[in-house]
């Protein structure tokens, strides 16, 4: 029986707080609780937004464990477990399963530039090594490769492949994937700015960067959409749209960490090669937060 996930709504692609060069456990645990209290529907630790490329494997595993321990089953935890090394991805996925994650998020292998067959074999190897659902993370702007709908359809036949985090920003792709795999294939957007169109094409929710700083508004948008209140959803979308844009003026997660520092949620600390945002971006992010009603 193939794994199925019914993930719906706003899932936060969590940032990883740092302090004095180390993980800030207290800030991270506090963030998890704040997200849940604000209505976030699920949590995704150690993805791109969580600066996974510059975390050691031990740090990566700690963040996953902290997230699961702090969530206490109140919302699903989809643990980042991707790597451009299949062996490493399997190790991280097996750890996430053992730690109690509800599913894993596995990115298409970056830098190596595998073929469609290489991607299929990568995900099949991870599928065969674990017993929890896998969400494919398709993000061509970062990984340089784009998983085709045909490859996704082949993978959907495997027992643990459950859905996709789609960061292609293509509205057409949602409908194409729904036509190929059906309604049970769990489609989550990885592109905040296109979420309205994504949902209109039959998407199920969003793994969001913006929801780090605006969790309540992001979950309210999803709730309005689920109720069929498109007018309310559009109004919230308009409120959030400057944030959706301005949080990506510079490379994620630098802008979102600045935004969260304005709320006093964490230090604006990143690991090289990520650096704090420039002054023009600070002005743009602050303006978007005012527009969304998050600060005065």
PDB file of C-alpha atoms in Angstrom:
ATOM      1  CA  UNK A   1       0.000   0.000   0.000  1.00  0.00           C
ATOM      2  CA  UNK A   2       1.500   3.332  -1.067  1.00  0.00           C
ATOM      3  CA  UNK A   3       2.103   5.982   1.574  1.00  0.00           C
ATOM      4  CA  UNK A   4      -0.393   8.803   1.487  1.00  0.00           C
ATOM      5  CA  UNK A   5      -0.204  12.178   3.178  1.00  0.00           C
ATOM      6  CA  UNK A   6      -3.094  14.535   3.686  1.00  0.00           C
ATOM      7  CA  UNK A   7      -0.969  17.593   4.477  1.00  0.00           C
ATOM      8  CA  UNK A   8      -3.138  20.662   4.074  1.00  0.00           C
ATOM      9  CA  UNK A   9      -2.669  24.355   4.761  1.00  0.00           C
ATOM     10  CA  UNK A  10       0.359  26.355   5.847  1.00  0.00           C
ATOM     11  CA  UNK A  11       3.571  24.489   6.673  1.00  0.00           C
ATOM     12  CA  UNK A  12       6.487  26.657   7.823  1.00  0.00           C
ATOM     13  CA  UNK A  13       9.931  26.073   6.325  1.00  0.00           C
ATOM     14  CA  UNK A  14      11.620  26.875   9.624  1.00  0.00           C
ATOM     15  CA  UNK A  15      14.722  29.025   9.968  1.00  0.00           C
ATOM     16  CA  UNK A  16      17.542  27.746  12.185  1.00  0.00           C
ATOM     17  CA  UNK A  17      18.516  30.311  14.845  1.00  0.00           C
ATOM     18  CA  UNK A  18      22.205  30.719  15.690  1.00  0.00           C
ATOM     19  CA  UNK A  19      23.961  32.411  18.595  1.00  0.00           C
ATOM     20  CA  UNK A  20      27.724  32.833  19.019  1.00  0.00           C
ATOM     21  CA  UNK A  21      28.349  30.509  16.103  1.00  0.00           C
ATOM     22  CA  UNK A  22      26.271  27.641  17.533  1.00  0.00           C
ATOM     23  CA  UNK A  23      22.673  26.477  17.263  1.00  0.00           C
ATOM     24  CA  UNK A  24      20.317  28.487  19.493  1.00  0.00           C
ATOM     25  CA  UNK A  25      18.208  25.681  20.943  1.00  0.00           C
ATOM     26  CA  UNK A  26      16.110  27.909  23.199  1.00  0.00           C
ATOM     27  CA  UNK A  27      15.189  30.264  20.341  1.00  0.00           C
ATOM     28  CA  UNK A  28      14.359  27.327  18.061  1.00  0.00           C
ATOM     29  CA  UNK A  29      12.103  25.601  20.594  1.00  0.00           C
ATOM     30  CA  UNK A  30      10.378  28.903  21.340  1.00  0.00           C
ATOM     31  CA  UNK A  31       9.853  29.413  17.619  1.00  0.00           C
ATOM     32  CA  UNK A  32       8.208  25.990  17.260  1.00  0.00           C
ATOM     33  CA  UNK A  33       5.750  26.758  20.054  1.00  0.00           C
ATOM     34  CA  UNK A  34       4.980  30.233  18.693  1.00  0.00           C
ATOM     35  CA  UNK A  35       4.335  28.817  15.222  1.00  0.00           C
ATOM     36  CA  UNK A  36       1.881  26.241  16.562  1.00  0.00           C
ATOM     37  CA  UNK A  37       0.101  28.778  18.797  1.00  0.00           C
ATOM     38  CA  UNK A  38      -0.302  31.084  15.764  1.00  0.00           C
ATOM     39  CA  UNK A  39      -2.119  28.384  13.794  1.00  0.00           C
ATOM     40  CA  UNK A  40       0.603  26.916  11.578  1.00  0.00           C
ATOM     41  CA  UNK A  41      -0.561  23.556  10.198  1.00  0.00           C
ATOM     42  CA  UNK A  42       2.847  21.854  10.012  1.00  0.00           C
ATOM     43  CA  UNK A  43       6.589  22.356  10.444  1.00  0.00           C
ATOM     44  CA  UNK A  44       9.489  21.688   8.086  1.00  0.00           C
ATOM     45  CA  UNK A  45      12.898  21.911   9.822  1.00  0.00           C
ATOM     46  CA  UNK A  46      16.312  21.955   8.117  1.00  0.00           C
ATOM     47  CA  UNK A  47      15.349  22.703   4.551  1.00  0.00           C
ATOM     48  CA  UNK A  48      16.922  25.494   2.507  1.00  0.00           C
ATOM     49  CA  UNK A  49      15.431  28.129   4.822  1.00  0.00           C
ATOM     50  CA  UNK A  50      16.949  26.242   7.771  1.00  0.00           C
ATOM     51  CA  UNK A  51      20.429  26.687   6.238  1.00  0.00           C
ATOM     52  CA  UNK A  52      20.907  22.934   5.979  1.00  0.00           C
ATOM     53  CA  UNK A  53      23.918  23.291   3.624  1.00  0.00           C
ATOM     54  CA  UNK A  54      26.003  24.793   6.435  1.00  0.00           C
ATOM     55  CA  UNK A  55      24.795  22.579   9.287  1.00  0.00           C
ATOM     56  CA  UNK A  56      26.900  19.586  10.257  1.00  0.00           C
ATOM     57  CA  UNK A  57      25.114  16.238  10.185  1.00  0.00           C
ATOM     58  CA  UNK A  58      25.019  16.239  13.991  1.00  0.00           C
ATOM     59  CA  UNK A  59      23.483  19.731  14.039  1.00  0.00           C
ATOM     60  CA  UNK A  60      20.973  18.745  11.349  1.00  0.00           C
ATOM     61  CA  UNK A  61      19.860  15.760  13.407  1.00  0.00           C
ATOM     62  CA  UNK A  62      19.608  17.816  16.604  1.00  0.00           C
ATOM     63  CA  UNK A  63      17.302  20.370  14.950  1.00  0.00           C
ATOM     64  CA  UNK A  64      15.025  17.577  13.684  1.00  0.00           C
ATOM     65  CA  UNK A  65      14.919  16.018  17.156  1.00  0.00           C
ATOM     66  CA  UNK A  66      14.188  19.362  18.859  1.00  0.00           C
ATOM     67  CA  UNK A  67      11.370  20.110  16.415  1.00  0.00           C
ATOM     68  CA  UNK A  68       9.693  16.728  16.942  1.00  0.00           C
ATOM     69  CA  UNK A  69      10.143  16.902  20.724  1.00  0.00           C
ATOM     70  CA  UNK A  70       8.727  20.421  20.952  1.00  0.00           C
ATOM     71  CA  UNK A  71       5.836  19.857  18.536  1.00  0.00           C
ATOM     72  CA  UNK A  72       4.676  16.932  20.703  1.00  0.00           C
ATOM     73  CA  UNK A  73       2.458  15.626  17.916  1.00  0.00           C
ATOM     74  CA  UNK A  74       0.379  18.824  17.784  1.00  0.00           C
ATOM     75  CA  UNK A  75       1.212  19.345  14.103  1.00  0.00           C
ATOM     76  CA  UNK A  76       3.004  17.155  11.553  1.00  0.00           C
ATOM     77  CA  UNK A  77       6.780  17.492  11.206  1.00  0.00           C
ATOM     78  CA  UNK A  78       8.214  16.993   7.726  1.00  0.00           C
ATOM     79  CA  UNK A  79      11.971  16.754   8.246  1.00  0.00           C
ATOM     80  CA  UNK A  80      14.393  17.993   5.632  1.00  0.00           C
ATOM     81  CA  UNK A  81      16.506  15.011   4.575  1.00  0.00           C
ATOM     82  CA  UNK A  82      17.936  15.957   1.209  1.00  0.00           C
ATOM     83  CA  UNK A  83      21.468  15.716  -0.127  1.00  0.00           C
ATOM     84  CA  UNK A  84      23.187  15.492  -3.498  1.00  0.00           C
ATOM     85  CA  UNK A  85      24.717  12.273  -2.135  1.00  0.00           C
ATOM     86  CA  UNK A  86      22.179   9.454  -2.095  1.00  0.00           C
ATOM     87  CA  UNK A  87      24.022   7.764   0.773  1.00  0.00           C
ATOM     88  CA  UNK A  88      23.817  10.932   2.908  1.00  0.00           C
ATOM     89  CA  UNK A  89      20.140  11.461   2.050  1.00  0.00           C
ATOM     90  CA  UNK A  90      19.369   7.896   3.152  1.00  0.00           C
ATOM     91  CA  UNK A  91      21.205   8.428   6.445  1.00  0.00           C
ATOM     92  CA  UNK A  92      19.321  11.661   7.168  1.00  0.00           C
ATOM     93  CA  UNK A  93      15.979  10.108   6.175  1.00  0.00           C
ATOM     94  CA  UNK A  94      16.560   7.068   8.392  1.00  0.00           C
ATOM     95  CA  UNK A  95      17.434   9.358  11.300  1.00  0.00           C
ATOM     96  CA  UNK A  96      14.263  11.420  10.756  1.00  0.00           C
ATOM     97  CA  UNK A  97      12.147   8.254  10.756  1.00  0.00           C
ATOM     98  CA  UNK A  98      13.792   7.004  13.954  1.00  0.00           C
ATOM     99  CA  UNK A  99      13.324  10.437  15.597  1.00  0.00           C
ATOM    100  CA  UNK A 100       9.577  10.302  14.890  1.00  0.00           C
ATOM    101  CA  UNK A 101       9.105  12.588  11.874  1.00  0.00           C
ATOM    102  CA  UNK A 102       5.782  12.253  10.058  1.00  0.00           C
ATOM    103  CA  UNK A 103       7.488  12.470   6.656  1.00  0.00           C
ATOM    104  CA  UNK A 104      10.706  13.610   5.010  1.00  0.00           C
ATOM    105  CA  UNK A 105      11.295  16.347   2.450  1.00  0.00           C
ATOM    106  CA  UNK A 106      13.925  15.248  -0.080  1.00  0.00           C
ATOM    107  CA  UNK A 107      15.324  17.724  -2.594  1.00  0.00           C
ATOM    108  CA  UNK A 108      16.310  16.776  -6.128  1.00  0.00           C
ATOM    109  CA  UNK A 109      20.117  16.298  -6.119  1.00  0.00           C
ATOM    110  CA  UNK A 110      21.764  19.673  -6.679  1.00  0.00           C
ATOM    111  CA  UNK A 111      25.128  20.355  -8.382  1.00  0.00           C
ATOM    112  CA  UNK A 112      25.577  16.769  -9.695  1.00  0.00           C
ATOM    113  CA  UNK A 113      22.935  17.402 -12.412  1.00  0.00           C
ATOM    114  CA  UNK A 114      21.602  13.820 -12.622  1.00  0.00           C
ATOM    115  CA  UNK A 115      19.386  12.723 -15.503  1.00  0.00           C
ATOM    116  CA  UNK A 116      15.711  11.878 -15.013  1.00  0.00           C
ATOM    117  CA  UNK A 117      16.783   8.234 -14.545  1.00  0.00           C
ATOM    118  CA  UNK A 118      19.404   9.310 -11.989  1.00  0.00           C
ATOM    119  CA  UNK A 119      16.735  11.220 -10.053  1.00  0.00           C
ATOM    120  CA  UNK A 120      14.423   8.210 -10.177  1.00  0.00           C
ATOM    121  CA  UNK A 121      17.120   5.908  -8.812  1.00  0.00           C
ATOM    122  CA  UNK A 122      18.076   8.446  -6.088  1.00  0.00           C
ATOM    123  CA  UNK A 123      14.518   8.663  -4.777  1.00  0.00           C
ATOM    124  CA  UNK A 124      13.927   4.917  -5.204  1.00  0.00           C
ATOM    125  CA  UNK A 125      16.975   4.175  -3.029  1.00  0.00           C
ATOM    126  CA  UNK A 126      15.648   6.464  -0.278  1.00  0.00           C
ATOM    127  CA  UNK A 127      12.154   4.990  -0.680  1.00  0.00           C
ATOM    128  CA  UNK A 128      13.546   1.480  -0.221  1.00  0.00           C
ATOM    129  CA  UNK A 129      15.512   2.474   2.907  1.00  0.00           C
ATOM    130  CA  UNK A 130      12.705   3.962   5.033  1.00  0.00           C
ATOM    131  CA  UNK A 131       9.086   3.382   5.992  1.00  0.00           C
ATOM    132  CA  UNK A 132       7.641   6.904   6.176  1.00  0.00           C
ATOM    133  CA  UNK A 133       6.270   9.174   3.412  1.00  0.00           C
ATOM    134  CA  UNK A 134       8.601  11.133   1.146  1.00  0.00           C
ATOM    135  CA  UNK A 135       7.750  14.559  -0.253  1.00  0.00           C
ATOM    136  CA  UNK A 136       9.789  15.305  -3.389  1.00  0.00           C
ATOM    137  CA  UNK A 137      11.246  18.821  -3.322  1.00  0.00           C
ATOM    138  CA  UNK A 138      11.454  20.088  -6.900  1.00  0.00           C
ATOM    139  CA  UNK A 139      13.295  23.424  -6.979  1.00  0.00           C
ATOM    140  CA  UNK A 140      15.005  24.039 -10.336  1.00  0.00           C
ATOM    141  CA  UNK A 141      16.324  27.533  -9.416  1.00  0.00           C
ATOM    142  CA  UNK A 142      18.535  26.005  -6.688  1.00  0.00           C
ATOM    143  CA  UNK A 143      19.182  22.455  -7.875  1.00  0.00           C
ATOM    144  CA  UNK A 144      19.538  23.336 -11.599  1.00  0.00           C
ATOM    145  CA  UNK A 145      17.519  20.239 -12.552  1.00  0.00           C
ATOM    146  CA  UNK A 146      13.762  19.926 -12.983  1.00  0.00           C
ATOM    147  CA  UNK A 147      12.001  16.652 -12.275  1.00  0.00           C
ATOM    148  CA  UNK A 148       9.587  15.900 -15.094  1.00  0.00           C
ATOM    149  CA  UNK A 149       5.977  14.930 -14.515  1.00  0.00           C
ATOM    150  CA  UNK A 150       6.739  11.555 -16.113  1.00  0.00           C
ATOM    151  CA  UNK A 151       9.522  10.867 -13.577  1.00  0.00           C
ATOM    152  CA  UNK A 152       7.247  11.929 -10.740  1.00  0.00           C
ATOM    153  CA  UNK A 153       4.567   9.569 -12.042  1.00  0.00           C
ATOM    154  CA  UNK A 154       7.065   6.667 -12.027  1.00  0.00           C
ATOM    155  CA  UNK A 155       8.082   7.519  -8.461  1.00  0.00           C
ATOM    156  CA  UNK A 156       4.427   7.750  -7.361  1.00  0.00           C
ATOM    157  CA  UNK A 157       4.201   4.004  -7.970  1.00  0.00           C
ATOM    158  CA  UNK A 158       6.682   3.399  -5.116  1.00  0.00           C
ATOM    159  CA  UNK A 159       5.341   2.757  -1.625  1.00  0.00           C
ATOM    160  CA  UNK A 160       6.659   5.857   0.178  1.00  0.00           C
ATOM    161  CA  UNK A 161       6.468   8.607  -2.446  1.00  0.00           C
ATOM    162  CA  UNK A 162       3.557  10.756  -1.285  1.00  0.00           C
ATOM    163  CA  UNK A 163       3.734  14.175  -2.924  1.00  0.00           C
ATOM    164  CA  UNK A 164       5.742  17.194  -3.970  1.00  0.00           C
ATOM    165  CA  UNK A 165       6.902  20.549  -2.718  1.00  0.00           C
ATOM    166  CA  UNK A 166       6.738  22.375  -6.029  1.00  0.00           C
ATOM    167  CA  UNK A 167       8.996  25.429  -6.312  1.00  0.00           C
ATOM    168  CA  UNK A 168       8.845  25.685 -10.101  1.00  0.00           C
ATOM    169  CA  UNK A 169       6.429  28.670  -9.846  1.00  0.00           C
ATOM    170  CA  UNK A 170       4.545  27.057 -12.746  1.00  0.00           C
ATOM    171  CA  UNK A 171       0.780  27.105 -12.439  1.00  0.00           C
ATOM    172  CA  UNK A 172       0.486  24.632 -15.300  1.00  0.00           C
ATOM    173  CA  UNK A 173       2.595  22.053 -13.447  1.00  0.00           C
ATOM    174  CA  UNK A 174       0.047  21.689 -10.640  1.00  0.00           C
ATOM    175  CA  UNK A 175      -2.681  20.685 -13.060  1.00  0.00           C
ATOM    176  CA  UNK A 176      -0.329  18.454 -15.057  1.00  0.00           C
ATOM    177  CA  UNK A 177       0.732  16.610 -11.913  1.00  0.00           C
ATOM    178  CA  UNK A 178      -2.861  16.270 -10.725  1.00  0.00           C
ATOM    179  CA  UNK A 179      -3.830  14.836 -14.117  1.00  0.00           C
ATOM    180  CA  UNK A 180      -0.925  12.359 -14.015  1.00  0.00           C
ATOM    181  CA  UNK A 181      -1.044  11.252 -10.371  1.00  0.00           C
ATOM    182  CA  UNK A 182      -4.548  12.125  -9.197  1.00  0.00           C
ATOM    183  CA  UNK A 183      -5.929  13.957  -6.209  1.00  0.00           C
ATOM    184  CA  UNK A 184      -4.163  11.718  -3.661  1.00  0.00           C
ATOM    185  CA  UNK A 185      -0.758  13.014  -4.772  1.00  0.00           C
ATOM    186  CA  UNK A 186      -0.077  15.659  -2.101  1.00  0.00           C
ATOM    187  CA  UNK A 187       0.822  18.939  -3.834  1.00  0.00           C
ATOM    188  CA  UNK A 188       2.360  21.698  -1.718  1.00  0.00           C
ATOM    189  CA  UNK A 189       3.671  24.951  -3.142  1.00  0.00           C
ATOM    190  CA  UNK A 190       7.225  26.036  -2.392  1.00  0.00           C
ATOM    191  CA  UNK A 191       6.630  29.494  -3.847  1.00  0.00           C
ATOM    192  CA  UNK A 192       4.854  31.965  -1.561  1.00  0.00           C
ATOM    193  CA  UNK A 193       4.164  34.601  -4.221  1.00  0.00           C
ATOM    194  CA  UNK A 194       2.259  32.192  -6.499  1.00  0.00           C
ATOM    195  CA  UNK A 195       0.244  30.451  -3.790  1.00  0.00           C
ATOM    196  CA  UNK A 196      -3.133  31.902  -4.816  1.00  0.00           C
ATOM    197  CA  UNK A 197      -2.827  30.523  -8.345  1.00  0.00           C
ATOM    198  CA  UNK A 198      -1.338  27.281  -7.054  1.00  0.00           C
ATOM    199  CA  UNK A 199      -4.357  26.637  -4.861  1.00  0.00           C
ATOM    200  CA  UNK A 200      -6.726  27.564  -7.698  1.00  0.00           C
ATOM    201  CA  UNK A 201      -5.089  24.867  -9.850  1.00  0.00           C
ATOM    202  CA  UNK A 202      -5.793  22.243  -7.193  1.00  0.00           C
ATOM    203  CA  UNK A 203      -2.882  22.544  -4.754  1.00  0.00           C
ATOM    204  CA  UNK A 204      -3.237  21.414  -1.140  1.00  0.00           C
ATOM    205  CA  UNK A 205      -1.134  23.979   0.712  1.00  0.00           C
ATOM    206  CA  UNK A 206       2.218  25.679   0.999  1.00  0.00           C
ATOM    207  CA  UNK A 207       5.616  25.024   2.573  1.00  0.00           C
ATOM    208  CA  UNK A 208       6.200  28.670   3.270  1.00  0.00           C
ATOM    209  CA  UNK A 209       9.089  31.020   4.012  1.00  0.00           C
ATOM    210  CA  UNK A 210       6.778  33.959   4.735  1.00  0.00           C
ATOM    211  CA  UNK A 211       4.983  31.999   7.478  1.00  0.00           C
ATOM    212  CA  UNK A 212       8.156  32.204   9.603  1.00  0.00           C
ATOM    213  CA  UNK A 213       7.267  35.834  10.269  1.00  0.00           C
ATOM    214  CA  UNK A 214       3.520  35.853   9.497  1.00  0.00           C
ATOM    215  CA  UNK A 215       2.282  32.414  10.606  1.00  0.00           C
ATOM    216  CA  UNK A 216      -1.217  33.526  11.537  1.00  0.00           C
ATOM    217  CA  UNK A 217      -1.882  35.352   8.273  1.00  0.00           C
ATOM    218  CA  UNK A 218      -0.523  32.449   6.207  1.00  0.00           C
ATOM    219  CA  UNK A 219      -2.717  29.938   8.044  1.00  0.00           C
ATOM    220  CA  UNK A 220      -5.732  32.279   7.805  1.00  0.00           C
ATOM    221  CA  UNK A 221      -5.201  32.499   4.042  1.00  0.00           C
ATOM    222  CA  UNK A 222      -5.267  28.704   3.823  1.00  0.00           C
ATOM    223  CA  UNK A 223      -8.331  28.456   6.087  1.00  0.00           C
ATOM    224  CA  UNK A 224     -10.212  30.999   3.980  1.00  0.00           C
ATOM    225  CA  UNK A 225      -9.349  29.115   0.807  1.00  0.00           C
ATOM    226  CA  UNK A 226     -10.415  25.782   2.316  1.00  0.00           C
ATOM    227  CA  UNK A 227     -13.810  27.297   3.183  1.00  0.00           C
ATOM    228  CA  UNK A 228     -14.231  28.566  -0.364  1.00  0.00           C
ATOM    229  CA  UNK A 229     -14.022  32.203   0.767  1.00  0.00           C
ATOM    230  CA  UNK A 230     -11.933  33.379  -2.158  1.00  0.00           C
ATOM    231  CA  UNK A 231     -12.651  37.049  -1.409  1.00  0.00           C
ATOM    232  CA  UNK A 232     -11.132  36.760   2.082  1.00  0.00           C
ATOM    233  CA  UNK A 233      -8.231  34.702   0.724  1.00  0.00           C
ATOM    234  CA  UNK A 234      -7.487  37.360  -1.896  1.00  0.00           C
ATOM    235  CA  UNK A 235      -7.577  40.125   0.728  1.00  0.00           C
ATOM    236  CA  UNK A 236      -5.055  38.251   2.897  1.00  0.00           C
ATOM    237  CA  UNK A 237      -2.930  37.485  -0.165  1.00  0.00           C
ATOM    238  CA  UNK A 238      -2.828  41.194  -1.027  1.00  0.00           C
ATOM    239  CA  UNK A 239      -1.758  41.932   2.542  1.00  0.00           C
ATOM    240  CA  UNK A 240       1.070  39.397   2.304  1.00  0.00           C
ATOM    241  CA  UNK A 241       2.174  39.995  -1.290  1.00  0.00           C
ATOM    242  CA  UNK A 242       4.843  42.647  -0.519  1.00  0.00           C
ATOM    243  CA  UNK A 243       6.356  40.222   2.008  1.00  0.00           C
ATOM    244  CA  UNK A 244       6.221  37.348  -0.487  1.00  0.00           C
ATOM    245  CA  UNK A 245       8.197  39.563  -2.897  1.00  0.00           C
ATOM    246  CA  UNK A 246      10.558  41.424  -0.596  1.00  0.00           C
ATOM    247  CA  UNK A 247      11.667  38.397   1.409  1.00  0.00           C
ATOM    248  CA  UNK A 248      13.381  37.210  -1.771  1.00  0.00           C
ATOM    249  CA  UNK A 249      15.125  40.410  -2.895  1.00  0.00           C
ATOM    250  CA  UNK A 250      18.291  38.808  -1.544  1.00  0.00           C
ATOM    251  CA  UNK A 251      18.946  35.094  -1.072  1.00  0.00           C
ATOM    252  CA  UNK A 252      16.737  33.262   1.410  1.00  0.00           C
ATOM    253  CA  UNK A 253      17.014  33.051   4.436  1.00  0.00           C
ATOM    254  CA  UNK A 254      18.847  36.362   4.952  1.00  0.00           C
ATOM    255  CA  UNK A 255      15.745  38.575   4.527  1.00  0.00           C
ATOM    256  CA  UNK A 256      13.477  36.368   6.654  1.00  0.00           C
ATOM    257  CA  UNK A 257      16.023  36.293   9.478  1.00  0.00           C
ATOM    258  CA  UNK A 258      16.129  40.090   9.430  1.00  0.00           C
ATOM    259  CA  UNK A 259      12.313  40.194   9.504  1.00  0.00           C
ATOM    260  CA  UNK A 260      12.189  37.820  12.468  1.00  0.00           C
ATOM    261  CA  UNK A 261      14.825  39.820  14.328  1.00  0.00           C
ATOM    262  CA  UNK A 262      12.455  42.812  14.085  1.00  0.00           C
ATOM    263  CA  UNK A 263       9.886  40.729  15.977  1.00  0.00           C
ATOM    264  CA  UNK A 264      12.518  39.783  18.578  1.00  0.00           C
ATOM    265  CA  UNK A 265      12.263  36.091  17.692  1.00  0.00           C
ATOM    266  CA  UNK A 266      15.949  35.459  17.010  1.00  0.00           C
ATOM    267  CA  UNK A 267      19.340  37.007  16.313  1.00  0.00           C
ATOM    268  CA  UNK A 268      19.964  38.029  12.723  1.00  0.00           C
ATOM    269  CA  UNK A 269      22.869  35.597  12.468  1.00  0.00           C
ATOM    270  CA  UNK A 270      23.690  33.564   9.374  1.00  0.00           C
ATOM    271  CA  UNK A 271      26.516  31.245   8.423  1.00  0.00           C
ATOM    272  CA  UNK A 272      28.856  32.119   5.584  1.00  0.00           C
ATOM    273  CA  UNK A 273      28.519  32.267   2.666  1.00  0.00           C
ATOM    274  CA  UNK A 274      25.154  33.785   3.707  1.00  0.00           C
ATOM    275  CA  UNK A 275      25.453  37.359   4.976  1.00  0.00           C
ATOM    276  CA  UNK A 276      22.985  39.872   6.478  1.00  0.00           C
ATOM    277  CA  UNK A 277      20.896  41.862   4.011  1.00  0.00           C
ATOM    278  CA  UNK A 278      21.825  45.316   2.731  1.00  0.00           C
ATOM    279  CA  UNK A 279      20.147  48.522   3.863  1.00  0.00           C
ATOM    280  CA  UNK A 280      17.805  48.866   0.833  1.00  0.00           C
ATOM    281  CA  UNK A 281      16.502  45.339   1.490  1.00  0.00           C
ATOM    282  CA  UNK A 282      16.010  46.155   5.175  1.00  0.00           C
ATOM    283  CA  UNK A 283      13.866  49.124   4.184  1.00  0.00           C
ATOM    284  CA  UNK A 284      11.834  46.969   1.767  1.00  0.00           C
ATOM    285  CA  UNK A 285      11.314  44.146   4.288  1.00  0.00           C
ATOM    286  CA  UNK A 286      10.319  46.551   7.060  1.00  0.00           C
ATOM    287  CA  UNK A 287       7.859  48.294   4.706  1.00  0.00           C
ATOM    288  CA  UNK A 288       6.289  44.933   3.771  1.00  0.00           C
ATOM    289  CA  UNK A 289       5.916  44.028   7.443  1.00  0.00           C
ATOM    290  CA  UNK A 290       4.152  47.325   8.096  1.00  0.00           C
ATOM    291  CA  UNK A 291       1.866  46.663   5.112  1.00  0.00           C
ATOM    292  CA  UNK A 292       1.001  43.241   6.573  1.00  0.00           C
ATOM    293  CA  UNK A 293       0.280  44.779   9.981  1.00  0.00           C
ATOM    294  CA  UNK A 294       3.089  42.889  11.720  1.00  0.00           C
ATOM    295  CA  UNK A 295       4.877  46.006  12.992  1.00  0.00           C
ATOM    296  CA  UNK A 296       4.039  49.696  13.188  1.00  0.00           C
TER     297      UNK A 296
END
